[in-house]
Amino acid sequence: MRKMIFAVILAAVLWFVIFFPQHHAESNFWWRMSFSTSIIGAMSLYLGRGLKRYFAFNWRDAFIGLSSAALLWGMFYVGNWLSSLMFSFAEAQVDSIYALKEGSDKWLLGALLFFLIGPAEEIFWRGYVQQLLEERKGKQFALVATSTVYALVHLWSFNFMLIMAALVCALFWGLLYMYHKNLLTLTLSHAMWDLTVFVLFPI
């Protein structure tokens, strides 16, 4: 458990590096994101050495991964419309998230999101953190704790819409993992959602 706590603290530090304003002019956001997720992904594979048993491919699980990504995109589409009616700052904050793409090659960004950032986040947050908490504290505690911490590390962004988006995503994928113990499904869902919402069909 101590190793997991250390890993979560390190993730919080890395997310600070990702979002800290002074870094914005010095390096590309997506390279910082790729660097940070690579570290937590590799760390979780090392610390959670039994993770391999949660990877299994079959067409049914692949379909669940892709369809869940589509469902989450639809939820965000509706959520974006509702939030724009509820909060005067919503549109500006969402625009600031998409502004992070400026100057980035579309296809390189898509590759980073699909093959690295999305999978690495799932391996760490669901495969390592949520799974370990589930084994020690139970499914419900693991879901709530992991989702809360995932949202909290996004506080460094000082963007309410992004923090809420992180919480919704964490609960969605956390529930999917709770009832469908296949990390391949989760990594495909996260990777496809990232690719869709940032590159293919931005909201």
GROMACS .gro file of C-alpha atoms in nm:
model
  203
    1MET     CA    1   0.000   0.000   0.000
    2ARG     CA    2   0.289   0.239   0.075
    3LYS     CA    3   0.422   0.193  -0.277
    4MET     CA    4   0.081   0.277  -0.419
    5ILE     CA    5   0.057   0.593  -0.206
    6PHE     CA    6   0.402   0.697  -0.326
    7ALA     CA    7   0.296   0.631  -0.686
    8VAL     CA    8  -0.016   0.849  -0.646
    9ILE     CA    9   0.188   1.132  -0.491
   10LEU     CA   10   0.432   1.108  -0.781
   11ALA     CA   11   0.139   1.125  -1.024
   12ALA     CA   12   0.017   1.442  -0.850
   13VAL     CA   13   0.364   1.596  -0.888
   14LEU     CA   14   0.377   1.498  -1.255
   15TRP     CA   15   0.033   1.651  -1.318
   16PHE     CA   16   0.162   1.970  -1.156
   17VAL     CA   17   0.449   1.968  -1.407
   18ILE     CA   18   0.200   1.913  -1.688
   19PHE     CA   19  -0.025   2.206  -1.597
   20PHE     CA   20   0.210   2.454  -1.430
   21PRO     CA   21   0.175   2.776  -1.635
   22GLN     CA   22   0.547   2.857  -1.646
   23HIS     CA   23   0.608   2.536  -1.838
   24HIS     CA   24   0.366   2.626  -2.117
   25ALA     CA   25   0.611   2.846  -2.305
   26GLU     CA   26   0.903   2.612  -2.246
   27SER     CA   27   0.767   2.284  -2.379
   28ASN     CA   28   0.470   2.131  -2.557
   29PHE     CA   29   0.181   2.026  -2.332
   30TRP     CA   30   0.136   1.694  -2.508
   31TRP     CA   31   0.502   1.599  -2.476
   32ARG     CA   32   0.483   1.675  -2.103
   33MET     CA   33   0.169   1.463  -2.087
   34SER     CA   34   0.337   1.180  -2.278
   35PHE     CA   35   0.643   1.193  -2.053
   36SER     CA   36   0.436   1.188  -1.734
   37THR     CA   37   0.201   0.910  -1.842
   38SER     CA   38   0.497   0.702  -1.960
   39ILE     CA   39   0.644   0.722  -1.611
   40ILE     CA   40   0.326   0.622  -1.428
   41GLY     CA   41   0.248   0.353  -1.685
   42ALA     CA   42   0.592   0.195  -1.654
   43MET     CA   43   0.583   0.227  -1.276
   44SER     CA   44   0.247   0.052  -1.251
   45LEU     CA   45   0.365  -0.233  -1.473
   46TYR     CA   46   0.667  -0.274  -1.245
   47LEU     CA   47   0.485  -0.245  -0.913
   48GLY     CA   48   0.171  -0.429  -1.020
   49ARG     CA   49   0.343  -0.729  -1.169
   50GLY     CA   50   0.024  -0.932  -1.188
   51LEU     CA   51  -0.140  -0.686  -1.428
   52LYS     CA   52  -0.080  -0.910  -1.728
   53ARG     CA   53  -0.360  -1.141  -1.618
   54TYR     CA   54  -0.607  -0.854  -1.669
   55PHE     CA   55  -0.521  -0.823  -2.039
   56ALA     CA   56  -0.714  -1.055  -2.270
   57PHE     CA   57  -0.826  -0.999  -2.627
   58ASN     CA   58  -1.152  -1.113  -2.783
   59TRP     CA   59  -1.388  -0.939  -3.021
   60ARG     CA   60  -1.661  -0.898  -2.761
   61ASP     CA   61  -1.430  -0.707  -2.527
   62ALA     CA   62  -1.299  -0.498  -2.815
   63PHE     CA   63  -1.658  -0.407  -2.906
   64ILE     CA   64  -1.729  -0.311  -2.544
   65GLY     CA   65  -1.422  -0.089  -2.546
   66LEU     CA   66  -1.519   0.091  -2.866
   67SER     CA   67  -1.889   0.122  -2.785
   68SER     CA   68  -1.816   0.254  -2.435
   69ALA     CA   69  -1.592   0.521  -2.588
   70ALA     CA   70  -1.879   0.622  -2.818
   71LEU     CA   71  -2.120   0.628  -2.524
   72LEU     CA   72  -1.886   0.850  -2.321
   73TRP     CA   73  -1.842   1.086  -2.616
   74GLY     CA   74  -2.221   1.115  -2.638
   75MET     CA   75  -2.242   1.187  -2.265
   76PHE     CA   76  -1.987   1.465  -2.303
   77TYR     CA   77  -2.168   1.608  -2.604
   78VAL     CA   78  -2.487   1.641  -2.400
   79GLY     CA   79  -2.293   1.750  -2.091
   80ASN     CA   80  -2.119   2.025  -2.285
   81TRP     CA   81  -2.455   2.161  -2.401
   82LEU     CA   82  -2.603   2.148  -2.050
   83SER     CA   83  -2.298   2.304  -1.884
   84SER     CA   84  -2.303   2.594  -2.131
   85LEU     CA   85  -2.658   2.666  -2.013
   86MET     CA   86  -2.570   2.633  -1.644
   87PHE     CA   87  -2.231   2.805  -1.621
   88SER     CA   88  -2.132   3.129  -1.792
   89PHE     CA   89  -1.764   3.027  -1.782
   90ALA     CA   90  -1.812   2.679  -1.931
   91GLU     CA   91  -1.753   2.762  -2.297
   92ALA     CA   92  -1.438   2.963  -2.227
   93GLN     CA   93  -1.292   2.687  -2.010
   94VAL     CA   94  -1.366   2.417  -2.267
   95ASP     CA   95  -1.211   2.636  -2.537
   96SER     CA   96  -0.898   2.673  -2.324
   97ILE     CA   97  -0.864   2.295  -2.312
   98TYR     CA   98  -0.886   2.268  -2.690
   99ALA     CA   99  -0.640   2.557  -2.721
  100LEU     CA  100  -0.376   2.316  -2.591
  101LYS     CA  101  -0.384   2.154  -2.936
  102GLU     CA  102  -0.265   2.469  -3.110
  103GLY     CA  103   0.062   2.417  -3.293
  104SER     CA  104   0.048   2.038  -3.260
  105ASP     CA  105   0.047   1.802  -3.555
  106LYS     CA  106  -0.298   1.644  -3.570
  107TRP     CA  107  -0.183   1.292  -3.651
  108LEU     CA  108   0.109   1.293  -3.409
  109LEU     CA  109  -0.126   1.408  -3.135
  110GLY     CA  110  -0.370   1.133  -3.229
  111ALA     CA  111  -0.094   0.871  -3.213
  112LEU     CA  112   0.024   0.993  -2.871
  113LEU     CA  113  -0.330   0.988  -2.734
  114PHE     CA  114  -0.422   0.649  -2.876
  115PHE     CA  115  -0.103   0.450  -2.827
  116LEU     CA  116   0.052   0.610  -2.519
  117ILE     CA  117  -0.143   0.858  -2.308
  118GLY     CA  118  -0.480   0.680  -2.291
  119PRO     CA  119  -0.343   0.329  -2.231
  120ALA     CA  120  -0.083   0.444  -1.976
  121GLU     CA  121  -0.345   0.629  -1.773
  122GLU     CA  122  -0.573   0.326  -1.763
  123ILE     CA  123  -0.294   0.088  -1.665
  124PHE     CA  124  -0.203   0.316  -1.376
  125TRP     CA  125  -0.537   0.444  -1.246
  126ARG     CA  126  -0.758   0.141  -1.301
  127GLY     CA  127  -0.512  -0.145  -1.342
  128TYR     CA  128  -0.285  -0.052  -1.053
  129VAL     CA  129  -0.447   0.199  -0.814
  130GLN     CA  130  -0.811   0.091  -0.832
  131GLN     CA  131  -0.726  -0.279  -0.846
  132LEU     CA  132  -0.500  -0.261  -0.540
  133LEU     CA  133  -0.754  -0.058  -0.343
  134GLU     CA  134  -1.024  -0.302  -0.447
  135GLU     CA  135  -0.823  -0.594  -0.310
  136ARG     CA  136  -0.758  -0.412   0.020
  137LYS     CA  137  -1.069  -0.201   0.077
  138GLY     CA  138  -1.346  -0.331  -0.148
  139LYS     CA  139  -1.495  -0.233  -0.484
  140GLN     CA  140  -1.702   0.070  -0.384
  141PHE     CA  141  -1.423   0.232  -0.183
  142ALA     CA  142  -1.176   0.169  -0.465
  143LEU     CA  143  -1.407   0.326  -0.723
  144VAL     CA  144  -1.478   0.640  -0.518
  145ALA     CA  145  -1.121   0.687  -0.394
  146THR     CA  146  -0.955   0.636  -0.733
  147SER     CA  147  -1.204   0.862  -0.912
  148THR     CA  148  -1.166   1.134  -0.649
  149VAL     CA  149  -0.787   1.130  -0.660
  150TYR     CA  150  -0.788   1.130  -1.041
  151ALA     CA  151  -1.006   1.441  -1.037
  152LEU     CA  152  -0.794   1.606  -0.767
  153VAL     CA  153  -0.468   1.576  -0.960
  154HIS     CA  154  -0.635   1.790  -1.226
  155LEU     CA  155  -0.678   2.075  -0.976
  156TRP     CA  156  -0.345   2.208  -1.104
  157SER     CA  157  -0.525   2.307  -1.423
  158PHE     CA  158  -0.747   2.554  -1.230
  159ASN     CA  159  -1.015   2.460  -1.483
  160PHE     CA  160  -1.347   2.357  -1.328
  161MET     CA  161  -1.475   2.198  -1.648
  162LEU     CA  162  -1.162   1.986  -1.687
  163ILE     CA  163  -1.174   1.874  -1.324
  164MET     CA  164  -1.538   1.770  -1.360
  165ALA     CA  165  -1.461   1.598  -1.690
  166ALA     CA  166  -1.183   1.403  -1.518
  167LEU     CA  167  -1.422   1.297  -1.241
  168VAL     CA  168  -1.689   1.182  -1.489
  169CYS     CA  169  -1.433   0.987  -1.692
  170ALA     CA  170  -1.284   0.827  -1.382
  171LEU     CA  171  -1.624   0.715  -1.255
  172PHE     CA  172  -1.723   0.587  -1.601
  173TRP     CA  173  -1.407   0.384  -1.657
  174GLY     CA  174  -1.393   0.285  -1.291
  175LEU     CA  175  -1.741   0.135  -1.313
  176LEU     CA  176  -1.650  -0.037  -1.637
  177TYR     CA  177  -1.343  -0.189  -1.473
  178MET     CA  178  -1.537  -0.285  -1.161
  179TYR     CA  179  -1.775  -0.500  -1.366
  180HIS     CA  180  -1.549  -0.593  -1.656
  181LYS     CA  181  -1.200  -0.688  -1.543
  182ASN     CA  182  -1.023  -0.653  -1.876
  183LEU     CA  183  -0.762  -0.379  -1.906
  184LEU     CA  184  -0.754  -0.421  -2.282
  185THR     CA  185  -1.117  -0.310  -2.292
  186LEU     CA  186  -1.039  -0.013  -2.067
  187THR     CA  187  -0.728   0.095  -2.258
  188LEU     CA  188  -0.915   0.071  -2.588
  189SER     CA  189  -1.207   0.271  -2.448
  190HIS     CA  190  -0.984   0.545  -2.305
  191ALA     CA  191  -0.758   0.560  -2.610
  192MET     CA  192  -1.049   0.576  -2.855
  193TRP     CA  193  -1.230   0.840  -2.649
  194ASP     CA  194  -0.916   1.054  -2.631
  195LEU     CA  195  -0.865   1.025  -3.006
  196THR     CA  196  -1.229   1.103  -3.079
  197VAL     CA  197  -1.280   1.398  -2.844
  198PHE     CA  198  -0.949   1.570  -2.922
  199VAL     CA  199  -0.883   1.485  -3.288
  200LEU     CA  200  -1.163   1.316  -3.482
  201PHE     CA  201  -1.483   1.474  -3.346
  202PRO     CA  202  -1.404   1.754  -3.099
  203ILE     CA  203  -1.701   1.866  -2.892
   0.00000   0.00000   0.00000
